[in-house]
Amino acid sequence: MAYSSATQKRLLEMLEAQFNQFHTELGCRAVISNDTTLEPVPLPTHGMGVEQLCMHFNDQVAPKLSASNGGRYWGFVTGGANPAATLADWFVTVFNQNVSKGGDSVASQLERQTIDWLRALFYLPDSFTGLFTTGATAANLLGALTARQFIGAQQGIDVAQQGMAGLDVMIYAASPHASMIKSLGMAGFGQQNWQCVDTLQDTEAMCIDSLATHLSRCDSLGKIVIASAATVTGTDYDDLIAISRLCETHGAWLHVDAAFGIFERLMNGPEHKTNGIEFADSITLDCHKWLNVPYDCGVFLTRQPNHLVATCHVDAPYLASSAQNQDYMSMGIENSRRFRALPVWATLLSYGRQGITAHIQSNVDLAQALASWLENSQYYVLLKPCELNVVLFKPGDMHVLQEVRLCLEAINQSGKVFMTPGVWQGERIIRAAFSNWETTAEDLLCVIELLERLAK
Ligand SMILES: Cc1ncc(COP(=O)(O)O)c(C=O)c1O
């Protein structure tokens, strides 16, 4: 099917119909699909064509997709796709750029501008350089890899070139996200090969005295500290000023996973919970969470890009460099890269600091409203005061479904909302995370009614 004007017209008609149908149904469709089976279809020898394909998709796939792009998907930390980013994401496919090297288009420059704007949005100094990644997991992996290169350089080993045999390193963290642990495994450190620093009582935040003791007793030549801003369950923030001072004293690399916690800066400025993040060696951010751009889109920033480039660059004649700026393929995991800066660029231009802050504040207000309803309910127990966008609770003694698993199952089976499980202070709990730009007070009321009904 060539791109004749008739084809273009049909594609746009199909897109429009799909878009309309999805958004018309979004408010009332079940938030998760109970039917996740896919009819087995053999690989066609003769393709069915785009018209048939569209019907097949609408028949077999679309009804079984979730409403994760809507206001009542409160599982994990799930953002939606705002209108500016949605349009830009369509453009990404229309232009289908490979943002690998500069020199053939303005795309790399646009990525650079967008990173500059994100730095400005979050009040981060110019000393940070970075790039877009597929998500926070990939950014955490780059954090582990860049730290590894730094530790190697301290010990006279170029890990990217020679491997990590003989590398002497100890890693410290208190409540790292699972993706950080996965990254430690992928970077060759081992998922289990890190020291768990104590947490402060009733929080997931790192105990500074415990870290200080660990670091002063450490006889490894290389040290990496992984801090959180914020943790995915408790939304707790590590004291980054104190941690960065300790890291400086002990020559340790400091990586901060601020995937969604960085957005707190928009409400409270740079001197509140994330104060000191500017002293980190590397930072993970996520745009497909609280910036509400479509998947997949994370960010990695570092103050030591030389170690990042040493890790990611490879020479090949056909890849010879042409641009005066560092090529993105030499800063990240992939050589070929999607133009994923564009939806972020569009979001920042369309909404500005004020519009984005309003989204964040609205999510936080709704989360706090749910928390205060739970606190006053005779059927539920609020497990932690809500300080950001995540609410932790469980059914109480008066609830007909006292077991957390059964209660969560009933909540999700209702189709009205989707929440995910967690563990808080050793206890199974239910997590509700507010990160979708479209979540409204009506959504909250709908869920409160459901929670009330299920309890009785
Ligand atoms: C703090 C933190 N780090 C990392 C991740 C992983 O993010 P992604 O799924 O974008 O890779 C998450 C996801 O919830 C997170 O909350």
CSV table of C-alpha atoms and ligand atoms in Angstrom, one decimal:
chain,number,residue,atom,x,y,z
A,1,MET,CA,0.0,0.0,0.0
A,2,ALA,CA,1.8,3.1,-1.2
A,3,TYR,CA,1.2,6.5,0.4
A,4,SER,CA,-1.1,7.8,-2.3
A,5,SER,CA,-3.4,10.6,-1.4
A,6,ALA,CA,-6.2,8.1,-1.1
A,7,THR,CA,-4.2,6.0,1.3
A,8,GLN,CA,-3.3,9.0,3.4
A,9,LYS,CA,-6.9,10.0,3.6
A,10,ARG,CA,-8.0,6.5,4.7
A,11,LEU,CA,-5.2,6.3,7.3
A,12,LEU,CA,-6.3,9.5,8.8
A,13,GLU,CA,-10.0,8.5,8.7
A,14,MET,CA,-9.1,5.2,10.5
A,15,LEU,CA,-7.0,7.1,13.1
A,16,GLU,CA,-9.8,9.6,13.7
A,17,ALA,CA,-12.4,6.8,14.1
A,18,GLN,CA,-10.1,4.9,16.5
A,19,PHE,CA,-9.3,8.0,18.5
A,20,ASN,CA,-12.9,9.1,18.7
A,21,GLN,CA,-14.1,5.7,19.8
A,22,PHE,CA,-11.4,5.3,22.4
A,23,HIS,CA,-11.9,8.7,23.9
A,24,THR,CA,-15.7,8.4,23.9
A,25,GLU,CA,-15.5,5.0,25.7
A,26,LEU,CA,-12.6,5.8,28.0
A,27,GLY,CA,-14.8,7.1,30.8
A,28,CYS,CA,-17.0,4.0,30.9
A,29,ARG,CA,-14.9,1.1,29.6
A,30,ALA,CA,-13.5,-1.3,32.2
A,31,VAL,CA,-10.2,0.0,33.5
A,32,ILE,CA,-8.6,-3.4,33.0
A,33,SER,CA,-9.6,-6.1,30.6
A,34,ASN,CA,-10.6,-9.4,32.1
A,35,ASP,CA,-10.0,-11.1,28.8
A,36,THR,CA,-6.4,-11.2,28.0
A,37,THR,CA,-6.4,-14.1,25.5
A,38,LEU,CA,-5.3,-13.7,21.9
A,39,GLU,CA,-6.8,-15.9,19.2
A,40,PRO,CA,-4.0,-17.9,17.6
A,41,VAL,CA,-3.6,-16.7,14.0
A,42,PRO,CA,-0.9,-18.3,11.7
A,43,LEU,CA,1.6,-15.9,10.1
A,44,PRO,CA,-0.2,-14.9,6.8
A,45,THR,CA,1.5,-15.7,3.5
A,46,HIS,CA,-0.6,-13.0,1.8
A,47,GLY,CA,-1.2,-10.0,4.1
A,48,MET,CA,-4.8,-8.9,4.8
A,49,GLY,CA,-4.1,-5.2,3.9
A,50,VAL,CA,-4.7,-2.2,6.1
A,51,GLU,CA,-8.5,-2.1,5.9
A,52,GLN,CA,-8.8,-5.7,7.1
A,53,LEU,CA,-6.1,-5.2,9.6
A,54,CYS,CA,-8.0,-2.3,11.2
A,55,MET,CA,-11.1,-4.5,11.5
A,56,HIS,CA,-9.1,-7.3,12.9
A,57,PHE,CA,-7.5,-5.0,15.5
A,58,ASN,CA,-10.9,-3.6,16.5
A,59,ASP,CA,-12.3,-7.1,16.8
A,60,GLN,CA,-9.5,-9.0,18.5
A,61,VAL,CA,-7.3,-6.5,20.2
A,62,ALA,CA,-8.8,-3.1,21.1
A,63,PRO,CA,-11.6,-4.4,23.3
A,64,LYS,CA,-9.1,-6.3,25.4
A,65,LEU,CA,-6.8,-3.4,26.0
A,66,SER,CA,-6.8,-1.6,29.4
A,67,ALA,CA,-7.9,2.0,30.1
A,68,SER,CA,-4.4,2.8,31.3
A,69,ASN,CA,-4.5,6.0,29.3
A,70,GLY,CA,-7.4,7.2,31.5
A,71,GLY,CA,-8.0,8.9,34.8
A,72,ARG,CA,-8.7,5.8,37.0
A,73,TYR,CA,-5.7,3.6,36.3
A,74,TRP,CA,-4.0,4.1,39.7
A,75,GLY,CA,-1.6,1.2,39.5
A,76,PHE,CA,2.3,1.4,39.5
A,77,VAL,CA,3.1,5.1,38.6
A,78,THR,CA,1.2,5.4,35.3
A,79,GLY,CA,0.9,8.6,33.4
A,80,GLY,CA,-1.4,9.3,30.5
A,81,ALA,CA,-0.7,10.9,27.1
A,82,ASN,CA,-1.6,14.6,27.1
A,83,PRO,CA,-3.0,16.1,23.8
A,84,ALA,CA,0.2,17.9,22.8
A,85,ALA,CA,2.3,14.8,23.4
A,86,THR,CA,-0.2,12.6,21.6
A,87,LEU,CA,0.0,14.9,18.5
A,88,ALA,CA,3.8,15.0,18.7
A,89,ASP,CA,4.0,11.3,19.1
A,90,TRP,CA,2.0,10.9,15.8
A,91,PHE,CA,4.5,13.3,14.2
A,92,VAL,CA,7.4,11.1,15.5
A,93,THR,CA,6.0,8.2,13.4
A,94,VAL,CA,5.2,10.4,10.4
A,95,PHE,CA,8.8,11.7,10.3
A,96,ASN,CA,10.3,8.5,11.7
A,97,GLN,CA,13.7,10.1,12.4
A,98,ASN,CA,16.6,8.1,13.7
A,99,VAL,CA,18.2,10.3,16.4
A,100,SER,CA,21.4,8.5,16.4
A,101,LYS,CA,23.9,11.1,15.1
A,102,GLY,CA,23.6,14.7,14.2
A,103,GLY,CA,24.4,16.1,10.8
A,104,ASP,CA,21.4,15.0,8.8
A,105,SER,CA,18.6,16.8,10.6
A,106,VAL,CA,17.7,19.1,13.5
A,107,ALA,CA,16.4,16.2,15.6
A,108,SER,CA,19.5,15.9,17.8
A,109,GLN,CA,19.4,19.7,18.4
A,110,LEU,CA,15.8,19.4,19.5
A,111,GLU,CA,16.7,16.6,21.9
A,112,ARG,CA,19.4,18.8,23.3
A,113,GLN,CA,17.0,21.8,23.7
A,114,THR,CA,14.5,19.5,25.4
A,115,ILE,CA,17.0,18.3,27.9
A,116,ASP,CA,18.0,21.9,28.6
A,117,TRP,CA,14.3,22.7,29.2
A,118,LEU,CA,13.9,19.8,31.5
A,119,ARG,CA,16.9,20.9,33.5
A,120,ALA,CA,15.4,24.4,33.7
A,121,LEU,CA,12.0,22.9,34.7
A,122,PHE,CA,13.6,21.1,37.6
A,123,TYR,CA,16.0,23.8,38.6
A,124,LEU,CA,19.0,21.6,37.8
A,125,PRO,CA,22.4,23.2,37.0
A,126,ASP,CA,23.9,23.3,33.5
A,127,SER,CA,26.6,20.9,34.6
A,128,PHE,CA,24.2,18.0,33.8
A,129,THR,CA,24.2,16.6,30.3
A,130,GLY,CA,21.9,13.8,29.3
A,131,LEU,CA,19.6,12.0,26.8
A,132,PHE,CA,16.3,10.4,26.5
A,133,THR,CA,16.0,6.7,27.3
A,134,THR,CA,13.2,4.1,27.0
A,135,GLY,CA,12.3,4.7,30.6
A,136,ALA,CA,13.6,4.9,34.2
A,137,THR,CA,14.9,1.4,34.0
A,138,ALA,CA,17.2,2.2,31.1
A,139,ALA,CA,18.3,5.4,32.9
A,140,ASN,CA,19.1,3.4,36.0
A,141,LEU,CA,21.1,1.0,33.9
A,142,LEU,CA,23.1,3.9,32.4
A,143,GLY,CA,23.6,5.1,36.0
A,144,ALA,CA,25.1,1.7,36.9
A,145,LEU,CA,27.2,1.6,33.7
A,146,THR,CA,28.5,5.1,34.1
A,147,ALA,CA,29.4,4.5,37.7
A,148,ARG,CA,31.2,1.3,36.7
A,149,GLN,CA,33.3,3.2,34.2
A,150,PHE,CA,34.1,5.9,36.9
A,151,ILE,CA,35.1,3.3,39.4
A,152,GLY,CA,37.3,1.6,36.8
A,153,ALA,CA,39.0,4.9,36.0
A,154,GLN,CA,39.8,5.3,39.7
A,155,GLN,CA,41.5,1.9,39.6
A,156,GLY,CA,43.2,2.3,36.2
A,157,ILE,CA,40.8,0.0,34.5
A,158,ASP,CA,39.0,1.0,31.3
A,159,VAL,CA,35.9,-1.2,31.9
A,160,ALA,CA,34.4,-0.5,28.5
A,161,GLN,CA,37.5,-1.7,26.7
A,162,GLN,CA,39.0,-4.3,29.1
A,163,GLY,CA,36.0,-5.7,31.0
A,164,MET,CA,35.6,-5.6,34.8
A,165,ALA,CA,37.9,-8.3,35.9
A,166,GLY,CA,39.7,-7.0,39.0
A,167,LEU,CA,37.3,-4.2,39.6
A,168,ASP,CA,37.0,-3.6,43.3
A,169,VAL,CA,33.6,-2.0,44.2
A,170,MET,CA,31.0,-1.9,46.9
A,171,ILE,CA,27.5,-0.5,46.3
A,172,TYR,CA,25.2,1.0,49.0
A,173,ALA,CA,21.4,1.6,48.9
A,174,ALA,CA,18.5,1.7,51.3
A,175,SER,CA,15.3,1.2,49.3
A,176,PRO,CA,16.3,0.9,45.7
A,177,HIS,CA,13.6,0.4,43.1
A,178,ALA,CA,13.5,-3.1,41.6
A,179,SER,CA,14.6,-1.6,38.3
A,180,MET,CA,17.8,-0.4,40.0
A,181,ILE,CA,18.5,-3.9,41.3
A,182,LYS,CA,17.9,-5.3,37.8
A,183,SER,CA,20.3,-2.7,36.5
A,184,LEU,CA,23.0,-3.8,38.9
A,185,GLY,CA,22.6,-7.3,37.6
A,186,MET,CA,22.8,-6.2,34.0
A,187,ALA,CA,25.8,-4.1,34.6
A,188,GLY,CA,27.7,-7.1,35.9
A,189,PHE,CA,27.7,-6.1,39.6
A,190,GLY,CA,25.1,-8.8,40.5
A,191,GLN,CA,21.5,-8.2,41.7
A,192,GLN,CA,22.5,-9.3,45.2
A,193,ASN,CA,25.9,-7.7,45.4
A,194,TRP,CA,25.0,-4.5,47.3
A,195,GLN,CA,24.9,-3.5,50.9
A,196,CYS,CA,21.6,-2.6,52.4
A,197,VAL,CA,21.8,0.6,54.4
A,198,ASP,CA,19.3,1.0,57.3
A,199,THR,CA,16.3,3.1,56.9
A,200,LEU,CA,14.9,5.7,59.2
A,201,GLN,CA,12.1,4.4,61.4
A,202,ASP,CA,8.7,4.1,59.7
A,203,THR,CA,10.1,5.3,56.4
A,204,GLU,CA,12.0,4.0,53.4
A,205,ALA,CA,14.5,6.8,53.6
A,206,MET,CA,18.2,6.1,54.1
A,207,CYS,CA,19.6,6.4,57.6
A,208,ILE,CA,22.6,8.7,57.2
A,209,ASP,CA,24.4,7.4,60.3
A,210,SER,CA,24.2,3.9,58.9
A,211,LEU,CA,25.5,5.0,55.5
A,212,ALA,CA,28.4,6.9,57.2
A,213,THR,CA,29.3,3.8,59.2
A,214,HIS,CA,29.2,1.6,56.1
A,215,LEU,CA,31.4,4.0,54.1
A,216,SER,CA,33.9,4.5,56.8
A,217,ARG,CA,34.3,0.7,57.3
A,218,CYS,CA,34.5,0.0,53.6
A,219,ASP,CA,37.9,-1.1,52.4
A,220,SER,CA,36.9,-1.4,48.7
A,221,LEU,CA,38.7,0.9,46.4
A,222,GLY,CA,35.5,1.9,44.6
A,223,LYS,CA,32.1,2.9,46.1
A,224,ILE,CA,28.7,3.6,44.6
A,225,VAL,CA,25.8,5.0,46.5
A,226,ILE,CA,22.3,4.7,45.1
A,227,ALA,CA,19.7,7.2,46.6
A,228,SER,CA,16.0,7.5,46.1
A,229,ALA,CA,13.9,10.6,45.5
A,230,ALA,CA,11.2,9.3,46.0
A,231,THR,CA,10.7,5.6,46.8
A,232,VAL,CA,7.9,4.0,44.8
A,233,THR,CA,5.8,2.8,47.8
A,234,GLY,CA,6.4,5.3,50.7
A,235,THR,CA,7.3,8.2,48.4
A,236,ASP,CA,10.2,8.8,50.9
A,237,TYR,CA,13.2,11.0,50.0
A,238,ASP,CA,16.7,10.4,51.0
A,239,ASP,CA,18.6,13.3,52.5
A,240,LEU,CA,20.7,14.2,49.4
A,241,ILE,CA,22.7,17.0,51.0
A,242,ALA,CA,24.0,14.7,53.7
A,243,ILE,CA,24.5,11.7,51.3
A,244,SER,CA,26.4,13.8,48.7
A,245,ARG,CA,28.7,15.1,51.4
A,246,LEU,CA,29.5,11.6,52.5
A,247,CYS,CA,30.0,10.6,48.9
A,248,GLU,CA,32.5,13.4,48.4
A,249,THR,CA,34.4,12.5,51.5
A,250,HIS,CA,34.7,8.9,50.5
A,251,GLY,CA,35.1,9.3,46.7
A,252,ALA,CA,31.8,7.5,46.0
A,253,TRP,CA,29.7,7.9,42.9
A,254,LEU,CA,26.2,9.1,43.7
A,255,HIS,CA,23.3,8.0,41.5
A,256,VAL,CA,19.8,9.3,42.4
A,257,ASP,CA,16.7,7.6,41.1
A,258,ALA,CA,14.2,10.5,40.9
A,259,ALA,CA,12.0,8.9,38.4
A,260,PHE,CA,8.8,10.7,39.5
A,261,GLY,CA,9.9,12.3,42.8
A,262,ILE,CA,11.7,15.1,41.0
A,263,PHE,CA,8.3,16.6,40.1
A,264,GLU,CA,7.9,17.6,43.8
A,265,ARG,CA,10.3,20.5,42.8
A,266,LEU,CA,7.5,22.0,40.8
A,267,MET,CA,5.4,22.5,43.8
A,268,ASN,CA,8.0,23.2,46.5
A,269,GLY,CA,11.0,24.5,44.7
A,270,PRO,CA,14.6,23.1,44.7
A,271,GLU,CA,15.3,23.5,48.4
A,272,HIS,CA,12.7,21.0,49.8
A,273,LYS,CA,12.7,17.2,49.5
A,274,THR,CA,15.1,17.0,46.7
A,275,ASN,CA,17.6,19.6,48.0
A,276,GLY,CA,21.1,18.4,47.1
A,277,ILE,CA,20.2,16.4,44.0
A,278,GLU,CA,22.4,18.9,42.1
A,279,PHE,CA,25.4,17.2,43.7
A,280,ALA,CA,24.6,13.8,42.3
A,281,ASP,CA,26.9,12.3,39.7
A,282,SER,CA,23.9,10.9,37.8
A,283,ILE,CA,20.1,11.2,37.9
A,284,THR,CA,17.2,9.1,36.6
A,285,LEU,CA,14.0,10.9,35.5
A,286,ASP,CA,10.9,9.6,33.9
A,287,CYS,CA,8.6,11.5,31.5
A,288,HIS,CA,6.1,8.7,30.7
A,289,LYS,CA,5.1,8.9,34.4
A,290,TRP,CA,4.3,12.3,35.7
A,291,LEU,CA,4.9,14.4,32.6
A,292,ASN,CA,2.2,12.4,30.8
A,293,VAL,CA,3.9,11.7,27.5
A,294,PRO,CA,3.3,8.4,25.8
A,295,TYR,CA,5.5,5.4,26.4
A,296,ASP,CA,8.4,5.0,26.3
A,297,CYS,CA,10.3,8.0,27.6
A,298,GLY,CA,12.8,8.3,30.4
A,299,VAL,CA,15.9,10.6,30.9
A,300,PHE,CA,19.4,10.0,32.1
A,301,LEU,CA,21.5,13.0,33.3
A,302,THR,CA,25.1,13.0,34.5
A,303,ARG,CA,27.7,15.5,35.5
A,304,GLN,CA,30.4,13.2,34.2
A,305,PRO,CA,29.5,12.6,30.6
A,306,ASN,CA,33.1,11.5,29.8
A,307,HIS,CA,32.4,8.2,31.6
A,308,LEU,CA,29.1,7.8,29.9
A,309,VAL,CA,30.6,8.3,26.5
A,310,ALA,CA,33.5,6.0,27.3
A,311,THR,CA,30.9,3.3,28.1
A,312,CYS,CA,28.6,3.8,25.1
A,313,HIS,CA,30.9,4.9,22.2
A,314,VAL,CA,32.2,2.4,19.6
A,315,ASP,CA,34.2,3.2,16.5
A,316,ALA,CA,33.0,2.0,13.1
A,317,PRO,CA,33.9,3.5,9.8
A,318,TYR,CA,30.3,3.7,8.6
A,319,LEU,CA,29.4,5.5,11.8
A,320,ALA,CA,32.1,8.2,11.5
A,321,SER,CA,31.2,11.3,13.4
A,322,SER,CA,30.2,14.4,11.7
A,323,ALA,CA,28.6,16.7,14.3
A,324,GLN,CA,30.4,19.1,16.6
A,325,ASN,CA,28.3,17.9,19.5
A,326,GLN,CA,28.4,14.5,21.0
A,327,ASP,CA,26.3,12.0,19.1
A,328,TYR,CA,23.5,10.4,21.0
A,329,MET,CA,24.4,6.9,19.9
A,330,SER,CA,27.7,7.4,21.9
A,331,MET,CA,25.7,8.4,25.0
A,332,GLY,CA,23.1,5.7,25.2
A,333,ILE,CA,22.3,2.0,24.9
A,334,GLU,CA,20.9,2.0,21.4
A,335,ASN,CA,22.6,3.1,18.2
A,336,SER,CA,19.3,3.7,16.4
A,337,ARG,CA,17.0,5.8,18.5
A,338,ARG,CA,13.4,6.9,18.3
A,339,PHE,CA,12.7,10.7,18.2
A,340,ARG,CA,11.3,10.4,21.8
A,341,ALA,CA,12.3,14.0,22.7
A,342,LEU,CA,9.5,15.4,20.5
A,343,PRO,CA,6.5,14.6,22.7
A,344,VAL,CA,8.4,16.1,25.7
A,345,TRP,CA,9.3,19.2,23.7
A,346,ALA,CA,5.7,19.6,22.7
A,347,THR,CA,4.5,19.1,26.3
A,348,LEU,CA,6.9,21.7,27.6
A,349,LEU,CA,6.0,24.2,24.9
A,350,SER,CA,2.3,23.7,25.2
A,351,TYR,CA,1.8,23.7,28.9
A,352,GLY,CA,4.9,25.5,30.3
A,353,ARG,CA,6.0,25.3,33.9
A,354,GLN,CA,2.6,26.6,35.1
A,355,GLY,CA,0.5,24.0,33.2
A,356,ILE,CA,2.7,21.1,34.3
A,357,THR,CA,2.7,22.2,37.9
A,358,ALA,CA,-1.1,22.4,37.8
A,359,HIS,CA,-1.2,18.8,36.7
A,360,ILE,CA,1.1,17.7,39.5
A,361,GLN,CA,-0.7,19.7,42.1
A,362,SER,CA,-4.1,18.4,41.1
A,363,ASN,CA,-2.8,14.7,41.4
A,364,VAL,CA,-1.4,15.5,44.8
A,365,ASP,CA,-4.6,17.2,46.0
A,366,LEU,CA,-6.7,14.2,44.8
A,367,ALA,CA,-4.3,11.7,46.5
A,368,GLN,CA,-4.6,13.6,49.7
A,369,ALA,CA,-8.3,13.8,49.4
A,370,LEU,CA,-8.5,10.0,49.1
A,371,ALA,CA,-6.1,9.6,52.0
A,372,SER,CA,-8.2,11.8,54.2
A,373,TRP,CA,-11.4,9.9,53.3
A,374,LEU,CA,-9.7,6.6,54.1
A,375,GLU,CA,-8.4,7.9,57.4
A,376,ASN,CA,-11.9,8.8,58.4
A,377,SER,CA,-13.5,5.6,57.1
A,378,GLN,CA,-14.4,2.9,59.6
A,379,TYR,CA,-13.7,0.3,56.9
A,380,TYR,CA,-10.2,1.1,55.8
A,381,VAL,CA,-6.9,1.9,57.4
A,382,LEU,CA,-4.6,4.6,56.0
A,383,LEU,CA,-1.1,3.3,56.5
A,384,LYS,CA,0.9,6.4,56.0
A,385,PRO,CA,0.1,10.1,55.7
A,386,CYS,CA,0.0,10.9,52.0
A,387,GLU,CA,2.8,13.4,51.2
A,388,LEU,CA,2.9,13.1,47.4
A,389,ASN,CA,0.8,11.2,44.9
A,390,VAL,CA,0.7,7.6,46.4
A,391,VAL,CA,-1.9,6.4,49.0
A,392,LEU,CA,-1.1,3.3,51.0
A,393,PHE,CA,-4.1,1.5,52.7
A,394,LYS,CA,-5.6,-1.8,53.6
A,395,PRO,CA,-9.1,-3.0,54.6
A,396,GLY,CA,-9.8,-2.7,58.3
A,397,ASP,CA,-11.6,-5.0,60.8
A,398,MET,CA,-15.1,-3.8,59.8
A,399,HIS,CA,-14.5,-4.6,56.1
A,400,VAL,CA,-16.2,-7.6,54.7
A,401,LEU,CA,-13.1,-8.4,52.7
A,402,GLN,CA,-10.4,-8.1,55.4
A,403,GLU,CA,-7.8,-9.9,53.4
A,404,VAL,CA,-5.8,-7.4,51.3
A,405,ARG,CA,-5.5,-9.7,48.3
A,406,LEU,CA,-9.3,-10.3,48.2
A,407,CYS,CA,-10.0,-6.6,48.7
A,408,LEU,CA,-7.7,-5.6,45.9
A,409,GLU,CA,-9.1,-8.3,43.6
A,410,ALA,CA,-12.6,-6.9,44.2
A,411,ILE,CA,-11.5,-3.4,43.6
A,412,ASN,CA,-9.9,-4.3,40.3
A,413,GLN,CA,-12.6,-6.7,39.2
A,414,SER,CA,-15.1,-3.8,39.5
A,415,GLY,CA,-13.6,-2.3,36.3
A,416,LYS,CA,-14.0,1.1,37.9
A,417,VAL,CA,-10.4,1.6,38.9
A,418,PHE,CA,-7.1,-0.3,38.9
A,419,MET,CA,-4.7,-0.4,41.9
A,420,THR,CA,-1.6,-2.5,42.6
A,421,PRO,CA,-0.3,-4.3,45.6
A,422,GLY,CA,2.8,-3.4,47.7
A,423,VAL,CA,4.5,-4.1,50.9
A,424,TRP,CA,4.8,-1.4,53.6
A,425,GLN,CA,6.9,-2.1,56.7
A,426,GLY,CA,6.6,-5.8,56.1
A,427,GLU,CA,2.8,-5.8,55.6
A,428,ARG,CA,0.9,-6.4,52.4
A,429,ILE,CA,-1.0,-3.3,51.3
A,430,ILE,CA,-2.9,-1.6,48.5
A,431,ARG,CA,-1.3,1.3,46.6
A,432,ALA,CA,-3.2,3.9,44.7
A,433,ALA,CA,-0.9,6.2,42.6
A,434,PHE,CA,-2.2,9.4,41.0
A,435,SER,CA,-0.2,10.4,38.0
A,436,ASN,CA,-2.7,10.8,35.1
A,437,TRP,CA,-3.3,14.4,34.0
A,438,GLU,CA,-7.0,13.6,33.4
A,439,THR,CA,-7.9,12.3,36.8
A,440,THR,CA,-10.7,14.4,38.2
A,441,ALA,CA,-12.7,14.9,41.4
A,442,GLU,CA,-15.5,12.9,39.8
A,443,ASP,CA,-13.1,9.9,39.3
A,444,LEU,CA,-12.2,10.1,43.0
A,445,LEU,CA,-15.9,10.2,44.0
A,446,CYS,CA,-16.6,7.2,41.8
A,447,VAL,CA,-13.8,5.2,43.5
A,448,ILE,CA,-14.8,6.3,47.0
A,449,GLU,CA,-18.4,5.1,46.3
A,450,LEU,CA,-16.9,1.8,45.1
A,451,LEU,CA,-14.7,1.4,48.2
A,452,GLU,CA,-17.7,2.1,50.4
A,453,ARG,CA,-19.9,-0.4,48.6
A,454,LEU,CA,-17.2,-3.2,48.6
A,455,ALA,CA,-16.7,-2.7,52.4
A,456,LYS,CA,-20.3,-3.5,53.2
B,1,LIG,C1,11.5,5.3,41.5
B,1,LIG,C2,11.3,4.5,40.2
B,1,LIG,N1,12.4,4.1,39.5
B,1,LIG,C3,12.3,3.4,38.4
B,1,LIG,C4,11.1,2.9,37.9
B,1,LIG,C5,11.1,2.1,36.6
B,1,LIG,O1,10.5,2.9,35.6
B,1,LIG,P1,10.2,2.4,34.2
B,1,LIG,O2,9.1,1.4,34.3
B,1,LIG,O3,9.9,3.6,33.4
B,1,LIG,O4,11.4,1.8,33.6
B,1,LIG,C6,10.0,3.3,38.6
B,1,LIG,C7,8.6,2.8,38.1
B,1,LIG,O5,7.7,2.9,38.8
B,1,LIG,C8,10.1,4.1,39.8
B,1,LIG,O6,9.0,4.4,40.5
